[in-house]
Coordinates of C-alpha atoms in Angstrom, one line a residue:
M43 CA 78.5 71.9 156.8
P44 CA 82.3 72.0 156.6
T45 CA 84.3 70.0 159.1
S46 CA 85.4 71.5 162.3
C47 CA 89.0 72.7 162.9
C48 CA 91.0 69.9 165.2
V49 CA 93.4 72.7 166.6
P50 CA 92.8 73.0 170.4
G51 CA 91.3 76.5 171.1
C52 CA 89.9 77.2 167.6
D53 CA 85.9 77.5 167.1
S54 CA 86.0 77.5 163.4
N55 CA 82.8 76.1 162.0
Y56 CA 81.5 75.1 165.2
K57 CA 78.9 77.4 164.8
D58 CA 76.0 77.3 162.2
D59 CA 76.6 80.6 160.9
S60 CA 80.3 80.5 160.1
R61 CA 81.7 78.9 156.8
I62 CA 85.6 78.7 157.3
A63 CA 87.8 77.0 154.6
V64 CA 89.6 73.8 156.1
F65 CA 92.4 71.3 155.0
K66 CA 92.9 68.2 155.5
F67 CA 96.3 66.6 156.5
P68 CA 98.8 65.8 154.0
N69 CA 99.0 61.7 153.1
D70 CA 103.0 62.1 153.1
V71 CA 104.0 60.6 156.6
K72 CA 106.9 63.0 157.5
F73 CA 104.9 66.1 156.3
R74 CA 102.0 64.8 158.4
Q75 CA 104.2 64.5 161.3
Q76 CA 105.4 68.1 161.0
W77 CA 101.7 69.2 161.2
L78 CA 101.1 67.3 164.3
R79 CA 104.2 68.7 165.9
S80 CA 103.0 72.4 165.0
I81 CA 99.4 72.1 166.3
H82 CA 100.5 70.7 170.0
R83 CA 97.9 68.5 170.7
K84 CA 99.0 65.6 172.8
D85 CA 98.4 62.0 171.7
F86 CA 96.2 63.1 168.8
V87 CA 96.0 60.8 165.8
P88 CA 94.1 62.5 162.9
S89 CA 91.3 60.9 160.8
K90 CA 90.3 61.0 157.4
S91 CA 87.9 63.7 158.3
S92 CA 90.7 65.6 160.7
V93 CA 91.1 69.4 159.1
V94 CA 92.9 72.3 160.0
C95 CA 91.2 75.7 159.3
I96 CA 92.6 78.5 157.0
K97 CA 93.1 80.9 160.2
H98 CA 96.5 78.9 161.2
F99 CA 98.4 79.2 157.7
D100 CA 100.4 82.3 156.9
E101 CA 99.2 84.3 153.7
R102 CA 102.2 82.7 151.8
Y103 CA 101.0 79.4 151.8
L104 CA 97.6 80.3 150.3
V105 CA 96.6 80.1 146.6
R106 CA 93.8 82.0 145.8
E107 CA 94.1 82.2 142.1
D108 CA 95.3 80.4 139.2
S109 CA 97.4 81.5 136.2
V110 CA 97.7 80.0 132.8
T111 CA 100.0 81.1 129.8
R112 CA 98.2 81.2 126.4
P113 CA 99.8 80.4 123.2
D114 CA 100.3 84.1 122.3
G115 CA 102.3 84.3 125.5
S116 CA 99.6 86.3 127.4
V117 CA 99.0 85.4 131.0
L118 CA 95.1 84.4 131.8
T119 CA 94.8 85.0 135.6
V120 CA 91.5 83.8 137.2
K121 CA 90.5 83.8 140.9
R122 CA 89.8 80.3 142.6
D123 CA 86.4 79.4 143.9
R124 CA 88.5 77.5 146.9
V125 CA 91.6 78.5 148.2
K126 CA 94.1 75.7 148.1
L127 CA 97.7 75.3 149.9
T128 CA 101.0 75.2 148.7
P129 CA 103.0 72.0 148.6
D130 CA 105.4 73.2 151.5
A131 CA 102.5 74.6 153.8
V132 CA 102.7 74.2 157.5
P133 CA 100.2 75.6 160.0
T134 CA 102.3 78.3 162.0
I135 CA 99.6 80.8 163.6
F136 CA 97.5 79.9 167.1
K137 CA 96.2 82.9 168.4
N138 CA 94.1 81.4 171.3
Q139 CA 97.1 79.4 172.3
P140 CA 100.5 80.9 174.1
S141 CA 102.5 83.2 171.9
Y142 CA 105.3 81.3 171.9
L143 CA 103.4 78.6 170.1
S144 CA 103.1 80.4 167.2
V145 CA 106.1 80.7 164.8
N146 CA 107.0 84.0 163.1
L147 CA 108.3 83.3 159.8
P148 CA 111.2 85.1 158.2
Q149 CA 110.4 87.7 155.7
L150 CA 110.6 86.2 152.0
R151 CA 113.6 87.1 150.0
K152 CA 113.0 88.8 146.9
T153 CA 114.1 87.7 143.6
P154 CA 116.9 89.4 142.0
E155 CA 114.6 91.0 139.1
T156 CA 112.1 92.3 141.8
R157 CA 115.1 94.1 143.6
E158 CA 116.5 95.3 140.1
N159 CA 113.1 96.7 139.3
E160 CA 112.7 98.6 143.0
I161 CA 116.1 99.9 142.5
L162 CA 115.2 101.4 139.0
K163 CA 111.8 102.6 140.4
R164 CA 114.0 104.7 143.2
Q165 CA 116.3 105.9 140.3
E166 CA 113.6 107.3 138.3
G167 CA 111.9 108.8 141.0
K168 CA 114.9 110.7 141.9
K169 CA 115.4 111.7 138.4
E170 CA 111.7 113.1 138.5
K171 CA 112.2 114.9 141.5
L172 CA 115.5 116.6 139.8
A173 CA 113.7 117.2 136.9
A174 CA 110.7 118.8 138.3
L175 CA 113.1 121.1 140.2
D176 CA 114.7 121.9 136.9
I177 CA 111.6 123.1 135.2
I178 CA 110.9 126.7 134.0
I179 CA 107.2 127.4 134.1
S180 CA 106.8 130.9 132.7
I181 CA 109.0 133.7 131.8
K182 CA 108.4 135.4 135.0
E183 CA 110.6 133.0 136.8
I184 CA 113.5 133.8 134.4
I185 CA 112.9 137.6 135.1
N186 CA 112.7 137.1 138.7
K187 CA 115.8 134.9 138.9
Y188 CA 118.2 137.2 136.7
D189 CA 116.8 140.6 138.3
K190 CA 117.6 139.2 142.0
S191 CA 121.0 137.9 141.2
C192 CA 122.8 140.0 138.5
D193 CA 126.1 138.0 139.1
L194 CA 124.4 135.2 136.9
L195 CA 124.9 137.2 133.8
K196 CA 128.4 138.4 132.3
N197 CA 129.3 141.8 132.2
D198 CA 128.7 142.2 128.5
V199 CA 125.2 140.6 128.4
F200 CA 121.9 142.6 129.2
L201 CA 118.5 141.4 130.2
Y202 CA 115.3 143.2 128.4
Q203 CA 111.8 142.4 129.3
S204 CA 108.8 143.2 127.0
K205 CA 105.3 142.3 127.3
D206 CA 105.2 138.9 126.0
S207 CA 109.1 138.2 125.8
V208 CA 112.4 138.3 127.3
Q209 CA 115.7 138.7 125.6
F210 CA 119.4 138.3 126.6
F211 CA 121.7 140.3 124.4
N212 CA 125.1 141.8 124.0
V213 CA 126.0 145.0 122.2
S214 CA 129.2 145.6 119.9
I215 CA 130.6 148.8 118.7
K216 CA 130.4 149.6 115.0
S217 CA 132.3 152.3 113.2
K218 CA 131.5 155.7 114.0
G219 CA 130.4 154.7 117.3
N220 CA 127.2 153.2 116.5
L221 CA 125.9 150.3 118.8
K222 CA 125.0 147.0 117.4
V223 CA 123.0 143.8 118.9
S224 CA 125.5 141.0 117.8
K225 CA 124.0 138.0 119.6
C226 CA 120.4 137.7 120.9
I227 CA 118.4 135.1 122.7
S228 CA 114.7 135.9 122.7
I229 CA 112.2 133.7 124.8
S230 CA 108.7 134.0 124.1
E231 CA 105.8 133.9 126.8
C232 CA 105.0 130.1 125.3
L233 CA 108.9 129.3 126.4
S234 CA 109.8 129.2 122.4
C235 CA 113.4 130.3 122.1
T236 CA 114.8 132.0 118.9
V237 CA 118.8 132.7 118.9
Y238 CA 120.2 135.6 116.6
C239 CA 123.6 136.2 115.5
N240 CA 124.1 139.4 113.5
N241 CA 120.1 139.2 112.8
I242 CA 120.3 135.9 111.6
V243 CA 118.5 133.1 113.0
I244 CA 120.9 130.4 114.1
N245 CA 118.6 127.6 115.6
T246 CA 119.8 125.1 113.4
H247 CA 123.1 125.6 114.2
P248 CA 124.6 122.1 115.7
K249 CA 125.6 123.7 119.1
V250 CA 122.2 125.4 119.4
A251 CA 120.4 122.8 118.0
R252 CA 121.8 120.1 120.4
I253 CA 120.6 122.2 123.7
L254 CA 117.3 123.1 122.4
G255 CA 116.2 120.3 120.5
G256 CA 114.0 120.1 117.6
L257 CA 111.2 121.9 119.2
N258 CA 113.1 125.0 120.2
I259 CA 111.5 125.2 123.7
L260 CA 113.5 126.6 126.7
N261 CA 111.7 124.9 129.4
S262 CA 114.6 124.2 131.8
W263 CA 117.1 126.1 133.9
E264 CA 119.9 123.6 132.8
K265 CA 119.2 124.3 128.9
L266 CA 119.3 128.3 129.8
T267 CA 122.5 127.9 131.6
F268 CA 124.2 125.9 128.8
L269 CA 122.5 128.2 125.9
L270 CA 123.9 131.5 127.4
N271 CA 127.4 129.8 128.0
C272 CA 127.4 128.6 124.5
V273 CA 125.9 131.9 122.5
F274 CA 127.8 134.5 124.7
E275 CA 131.3 132.9 124.5
E276 CA 134.1 135.3 123.3
N277 CA 135.3 135.1 119.7
V278 CA 132.7 132.7 118.6
D279 CA 130.7 133.9 115.4
F280 CA 128.1 131.5 114.5
V281 CA 127.4 132.9 111.0
T282 CA 131.0 132.8 109.9
E283 CA 131.7 129.5 111.5
N284 CA 129.2 127.8 109.1
S285 CA 131.4 128.0 106.4
T286 CA 129.5 125.4 104.2
T287 CA 126.6 126.3 101.7
E288 CA 124.3 123.9 103.3
E289 CA 124.6 125.7 106.6
H290 CA 123.9 128.9 105.4
I291 CA 120.9 127.6 103.2
K292 CA 119.4 126.1 106.5
I293 CA 119.9 129.6 108.4
I294 CA 118.1 131.5 105.2
N295 CA 115.4 128.7 105.3
N296 CA 114.8 129.0 109.0
S297 CA 114.5 132.7 108.8
I298 CA 112.0 132.5 105.9
D299 CA 110.0 130.1 108.1
I300 CA 109.9 132.5 110.9
L301 CA 108.5 134.9 108.3
I302 CA 105.8 132.8 106.6
T303 CA 104.6 132.1 110.4
E304 CA 104.6 135.8 111.2
H305 CA 102.5 136.8 108.2
A306 CA 100.3 133.4 107.9
D307 CA 97.1 135.7 107.6
N308 CA 98.5 137.8 104.4
T309 CA 98.0 134.9 101.5
K310 CA 100.1 136.8 99.0
T311 CA 103.3 137.3 101.1
T312 CA 103.4 133.8 102.2
T313 CA 103.1 132.5 98.4
R314 CA 105.8 134.9 97.3
L315 CA 108.0 133.9 100.5
M316 CA 107.3 130.2 99.7
F317 CA 108.3 130.8 96.0
F318 CA 111.7 132.5 97.1
K319 CA 112.6 129.8 99.5
E320 CA 112.1 127.2 96.7
Q321 CA 114.3 129.1 94.2
I322 CA 117.0 129.4 96.7
N323 CA 117.0 125.6 97.4
L324 CA 116.6 125.0 93.5
T325 CA 120.0 127.1 92.9
F326 CA 122.2 124.9 94.6
K327 CA 120.4 121.3 93.7
E328 CA 121.8 119.1 91.0
K329 CA 118.5 117.1 90.7
V330 CA 115.6 119.6 90.5
S331 CA 112.3 119.0 91.6
Y332 CA 109.6 121.5 91.8
C333 CA 106.5 122.0 94.1
I334 CA 102.9 121.3 92.8
N335 CA 102.0 124.8 92.8
T336 CA 105.0 126.1 91.1
L337 CA 104.5 123.6 88.5
L338 CA 100.8 124.7 87.9
W339 CA 101.9 128.5 87.8
F340 CA 105.0 127.7 85.5
A341 CA 102.5 125.6 83.1
T342 CA 99.9 128.4 83.3
V343 CA 102.4 130.9 82.0
L344 CA 103.7 128.8 79.3
F345 CA 100.2 127.9 77.7
A346 CA 99.1 131.7 78.0
Y347 CA 102.7 133.4 76.7
P348 CA 104.9 130.7 75.6
A349 CA 107.3 133.3 73.8
A350 CA 107.5 135.4 77.2
Y351 CA 108.0 132.0 79.0
N352 CA 111.2 130.8 76.7
Y353 CA 112.6 134.6 77.1
I354 CA 112.3 134.6 80.9
R355 CA 113.8 131.1 81.1
A356 CA 116.9 131.9 78.8
A357 CA 117.6 134.9 81.0
K358 CA 118.4 132.4 83.7
I359 CA 117.1 134.6 86.4
F360 CA 114.9 131.8 87.8
T361 CA 115.3 128.2 87.9
M362 CA 112.2 127.1 85.5
P363 CA 111.4 123.7 84.2
H364 CA 111.9 122.8 80.4
P365 CA 108.8 123.5 78.1
K366 CA 108.7 119.8 77.0
Y367 CA 108.5 118.7 80.5
L368 CA 105.3 121.1 81.1
S369 CA 103.7 119.9 78.2
K370 CA 103.8 116.4 79.4
Y371 CA 102.3 117.8 82.6
T372 CA 98.6 117.0 82.3
L373 CA 96.2 116.3 85.3
K374 CA 92.9 114.6 84.0
L375 CA 90.0 115.0 86.5
G376 CA 86.1 114.8 85.8
L377 CA 86.3 113.2 82.3
N378 CA 83.1 112.1 80.8
N379 CA 81.3 113.2 84.2
T380 CA 82.5 109.8 85.7
G381 CA 86.0 110.5 87.0
L382 CA 87.2 107.8 84.6
E383 CA 89.3 108.0 81.7
S384 CA 87.9 107.7 78.3
G385 CA 90.2 104.6 77.5
H386 CA 89.0 102.7 80.3
I387 CA 85.1 103.5 79.6
N388 CA 85.6 102.5 76.2
Y389 CA 87.2 99.2 77.4
L390 CA 84.3 98.5 79.6
C391 CA 81.8 99.1 76.9
K392 CA 83.7 96.8 74.6
K393 CA 83.7 94.2 77.3
A394 CA 80.3 94.5 78.0
S395 CA 79.4 94.0 74.2
L396 CA 80.9 90.7 74.5
L397 CA 78.7 89.4 77.3
N398 CA 75.3 87.9 77.2
D399 CA 72.4 89.1 79.3
S400 CA 72.8 86.7 82.2
E401 CA 76.5 87.5 82.5
K402 CA 75.7 91.1 83.2
V403 CA 73.9 90.3 86.0
C404 CA 76.3 91.3 88.8
C405 CA 77.3 92.6 92.4
L406 CA 78.9 96.1 92.9
L407 CA 81.6 96.0 95.5
L408 CA 83.3 99.0 97.3
D409 CA 86.4 98.9 99.2
E410 CA 89.0 101.3 100.4
I411 CA 92.8 100.8 99.9
Y412 CA 95.4 102.9 102.1
V413 CA 98.4 104.2 100.1
K414 CA 101.4 106.0 100.7
P415 CA 100.9 110.0 100.0
Q416 CA 103.1 110.8 97.1
V417 CA 103.0 112.2 93.4
K418 CA 104.3 110.2 90.4
Y419 CA 104.9 111.3 87.1
C420 CA 103.8 108.4 84.8
A421 CA 102.8 108.2 81.0
G422 CA 102.6 112.0 80.4
K423 CA 100.4 112.8 83.5
I424 CA 100.9 113.4 87.1
E425 CA 99.1 110.9 89.6
G426 CA 98.5 110.7 93.2
L427 CA 96.6 114.1 93.7
V428 CA 93.0 114.7 94.6
L429 CA 91.2 117.9 94.1
N430 CA 89.4 119.1 97.5
D431 CA 87.5 122.3 97.9
D432 CA 89.5 123.8 94.7
K433 CA 92.9 122.5 96.3
L434 CA 95.5 120.1 94.9
E435 CA 96.2 117.6 97.8
L436 CA 98.1 114.3 98.1
A437 CA 96.0 111.3 98.3
S438 CA 95.9 109.0 101.1
T439 CA 93.2 106.5 100.1
I440 CA 92.0 104.7 96.9
Q441 CA 88.3 103.9 96.7
V442 CA 87.8 101.0 94.5
F443 CA 84.9 99.9 92.6
M444 CA 84.4 96.4 91.4
I445 CA 81.6 94.2 89.6
T446 CA 81.5 90.4 89.9
S447 CA 79.0 88.4 87.9
I448 CA 76.5 86.2 89.8
L449 CA 76.1 83.7 87.2
S450 CA 79.4 83.5 85.5
K451 CA 83.3 83.8 86.4
Y452 CA 83.4 87.3 85.1
K453 CA 85.2 89.9 87.4
E454 CA 86.2 93.5 86.8
I455 CA 87.5 96.6 88.4
V456 CA 85.5 99.5 87.3
G457 CA 87.2 102.5 88.6
L458 CA 90.0 103.4 91.2
F459 CA 89.5 106.8 92.6
P460 CA 92.3 108.7 94.6
V461 CA 90.6 110.4 97.7
K462 CA 91.5 112.2 100.8
N463 CA 89.3 112.1 104.0
L464 CA 86.5 110.3 102.4
N465 CA 83.1 111.7 103.4
T466 CA 79.5 110.6 102.6
D467 CA 78.8 113.2 100.2
T468 CA 82.1 112.2 98.0
L469 CA 81.4 108.5 98.3
F470 CA 77.6 109.0 97.5
S471 CA 78.6 111.3 94.4
L472 CA 81.3 108.3 93.1
T473 CA 78.9 105.4 93.6
N474 CA 76.2 107.4 91.9
Q475 CA 78.3 107.8 88.9
V476 CA 79.6 104.0 88.9
I477 CA 75.9 103.0 89.0
K478 CA 75.0 105.4 86.2
L479 CA 77.7 103.9 83.9
L480 CA 77.2 100.3 84.7
T481 CA 73.4 100.6 84.0
D482 CA 74.0 102.7 80.7
L483 CA 76.5 99.8 79.8
G484 CA 73.9 97.1 80.0
F485 CA 74.8 95.9 83.4
R486 CA 72.1 94.9 85.9
I487 CA 73.3 95.6 89.5
T488 CA 71.7 93.5 92.0
C489 CA 73.4 94.2 95.1
L490 CA 75.7 97.0 96.4
I491 CA 78.2 95.4 98.9
S492 CA 80.6 97.3 101.5
D493 CA 81.8 96.8 104.9
N494 CA 80.5 98.3 108.0
N495 CA 82.3 101.7 107.8
K496 CA 80.4 104.6 109.0
V497 CA 80.7 106.6 105.8
N498 CA 79.5 103.3 104.0
R499 CA 76.6 102.9 106.2
N500 CA 75.6 106.5 105.6
M501 CA 76.0 106.3 102.0
F502 CA 73.3 103.4 102.3
V503 CA 71.3 105.6 104.2
R504 CA 71.4 108.3 101.5
F505 CA 70.3 106.0 98.7
C506 CA 67.4 104.7 100.7
N507 CA 66.1 108.3 101.4
G508 CA 66.9 108.7 104.7
Q509 CA 66.5 105.4 106.6
L510 CA 68.7 102.3 106.1
M511 CA 66.5 99.5 104.3
S512 CA 67.5 96.1 102.4
K513 CA 66.9 97.8 99.0
F514 CA 66.4 100.8 97.0
S515 CA 65.6 101.6 93.3
N516 CA 68.2 101.9 91.0
P517 CA 68.2 105.8 90.4
Y518 CA 68.7 105.2 86.7
C519 CA 66.3 102.4 86.0
E520 CA 63.3 102.3 88.4
S521 CA 62.3 98.8 87.4
Q522 CA 65.4 97.4 89.0
N523 CA 65.8 97.1 92.9
I524 CA 69.7 97.1 94.3
Y525 CA 70.0 95.4 97.6
T526 CA 72.2 96.8 100.3
L527 CA 74.6 94.2 101.8
F528 CA 77.3 94.8 104.2
D529 CA 80.5 92.3 103.4
P530 CA 79.8 88.8 104.8
V531 CA 83.6 88.2 104.6
H532 CA 84.3 90.9 107.1
L533 CA 81.4 89.9 109.5
F534 CA 82.5 86.4 109.4
K535 CA 86.0 87.1 110.4
C536 CA 84.4 89.6 113.2
I537 CA 82.7 86.5 114.5
R538 CA 85.7 84.3 114.7
N539 CA 88.1 87.0 116.1
N540 CA 85.3 87.7 119.0
W541 CA 85.4 83.7 119.4
L542 CA 89.2 83.5 119.7
N543 CA 89.5 86.8 121.9
Q544 CA 87.4 85.3 124.8
C545 CA 89.1 85.4 128.1
D546 CA 88.0 82.4 129.8
S547 CA 89.9 79.2 129.8
K548 CA 87.8 77.3 127.4
Q549 CA 87.2 80.4 125.0
T550 CA 83.3 80.2 125.4
F551 CA 81.4 82.2 123.0
T552 CA 77.6 82.7 124.0
F553 CA 74.9 83.0 121.4
P554 CA 71.1 83.1 121.1
N555 CA 69.3 80.0 119.8
F556 CA 68.1 81.5 116.4
D557 CA 64.6 79.7 116.6
N558 CA 64.2 80.9 120.1
Y559 CA 66.1 83.9 121.4
N560 CA 65.4 83.1 125.0
I561 CA 67.7 80.1 124.8
K562 CA 71.4 80.8 125.1
Q563 CA 73.8 78.4 123.6
T564 CA 77.5 78.3 123.9
A565 CA 80.6 77.0 121.9
C566 CA 84.0 76.5 123.2
V567 CA 87.2 76.7 121.1
S568 CA 88.9 74.2 123.6
D569 CA 86.7 71.3 122.3
L570 CA 88.2 72.1 118.7
K571 CA 91.4 72.1 120.2
M572 CA 91.0 68.7 122.0
L573 CA 89.6 67.2 118.7
H574 CA 92.6 68.4 116.9
K575 CA 94.9 67.3 118.9
K576 CA 93.1 63.9 119.3
E577 CA 93.0 63.5 115.9
Q578 CA 96.6 64.8 115.0
N579 CA 98.0 61.5 113.8
E580 CA 94.8 59.7 112.9
N581 CA 94.1 58.9 109.2
V582 CA 90.5 59.3 109.1
K583 CA 89.2 62.5 110.8
L584 CA 86.1 64.1 111.8
A585 CA 87.4 67.6 111.4
P586 CA 90.2 67.4 108.7
A587 CA 90.3 71.3 108.1
L588 CA 91.6 72.1 111.6
S589 CA 95.4 72.8 111.7
L590 CA 97.5 74.8 114.2
K591 CA 97.4 77.9 111.8
V592 CA 93.3 77.7 112.3
L593 CA 93.3 77.3 115.9
Y594 CA 96.3 79.8 116.8
P595 CA 96.3 82.3 114.1
T596 CA 98.6 85.4 114.1
S597 CA 97.4 88.8 113.6
I598 CA 98.4 88.5 110.1
E599 CA 96.6 85.0 109.7
R600 CA 93.3 86.4 111.2
Q601 CA 93.0 88.3 107.8
N602 CA 93.1 85.1 105.9
V603 CA 89.4 84.1 104.7
L604 CA 90.3 80.5 104.1
L605 CA 91.7 80.1 107.5
C606 CA 88.5 81.7 109.0
C607 CA 86.0 79.2 106.8
K608 CA 88.2 76.1 107.8
L609 CA 87.3 76.9 111.5
F610 CA 83.6 76.3 110.9
D611 CA 84.2 73.4 108.4
E612 CA 81.3 71.0 108.6
K613 CA 83.1 68.0 106.9
K614 CA 82.6 64.7 108.5
H615 CA 84.6 62.6 106.1
C616 CA 88.0 61.9 105.4
S617 CA 90.1 64.4 103.6
S618 CA 92.1 61.9 101.5
K619 CA 90.6 59.7 98.5
K620 CA 92.7 56.8 99.3
Y621 CA 91.5 56.5 102.8
R622 CA 87.9 56.8 101.8
Y623 CA 88.5 54.0 99.2
K624 CA 89.9 51.8 102.0
L625 CA 86.9 52.5 103.9

């Protein structure tokens, strides 16, 4: 039972059903006298067992949790099982005694950082309130505001409302008394804004773009006011003001983009618009580059009607590539039903003929490399494209197939396949083709290794006829079994990373006993850290493989397999030959 409180009038821990935290008197003589003066007990001499309970201490003097800064800079906070006092703690609260005996502590002064953060929060709150008042929710608000107060618009600016949009415009008088809308601001139901000047879209004009931003959304009253004042200023012609060729091209491109969006359902119209947009841009470019679809179309015309192609190109009506360039433009897909080029297949065939039977016993490894989507012209062909659903698209990943011999040091890359949005069907087809190629070349595939990706796992299930198993028959040699194996290196690194990511102070990892799963065992990284620190300056070490990089790896170092293996190294000898010799 906890010791009872020695403060007069306090009943803490005098009853069996109460368990109140208590604190002993400090050892420092001056500090002990300060405690004695505070509790107001005449001629009291505290013994070793004398205590004061937690009820008499202000909350600022109580430490309920501990914080530790990890090596990576993050802070670990753990709740204490027992509350402790701060070094300057003094009892000040005495509820069962006259009120004048209790001390009202002054409010703690905030740190400069805390005060600065509070000021910033108040300022952000004011900005949010002002921003909330400035937001336009729908075009109905715009109509109601400008219909009720006509003074907001200039004399020559009119407001027109349709079913799903609202327009601000002004009118100019042409020859013979005809009227013409010279400038217009059109706001759709989704608050998308388009600005016209003489029937030309001028959203890309610097003044307009600065107000609307890149999304062309008019969602605040401030933007609308600035835009009205900017567009309907007197003697300002946005089209003639953009005197440079680049500005004119931007306006034309923007107008064509709007037409493409409006006619997105009509494939023929959008294709024509995109072609003419590219031709306009190519007319003013010194370094010419064509899109994929245009190159394919020009190549089709050249190979079908060479004379007609040269005649059209000589007329210089269109910007067209040279026939020699198009003659080199070839894209090789699906050669030999493997997706591999004949030259590489011949190389693998020649290499297989130089290996003996034991060297041909190998493992087939799968991996995926992420690449930057781009097209390159190299050695007479275009690289970086993939055919998906009869459409040419930029590849985002490379599916790699490798073999490594089990009984020799022979390793080889079988194929590199550019893919985009890899799915189970595509991966199964590619793997099936590679297995067939290697089997035909005389290689014996003992196991298929990949990481535990969902697509890879589904591919394994497909080979195992719907249920994941440890092995399946080679589709092209039923007498041979191919074992399925998830990449042990990835699994090994996952175990290490999970161990290092444990949040307790000792970084404890709990795992079952593999002989008896009912028994739980633990391993602590802190023990390895203590061992490394103890043996840091020793010549003879129990754990020579441990280092700071092993125990405190960065995010990049966590991908290093060698550092991962060193954490589990079982060496029990000295790492240097000369020290072993001395022993």
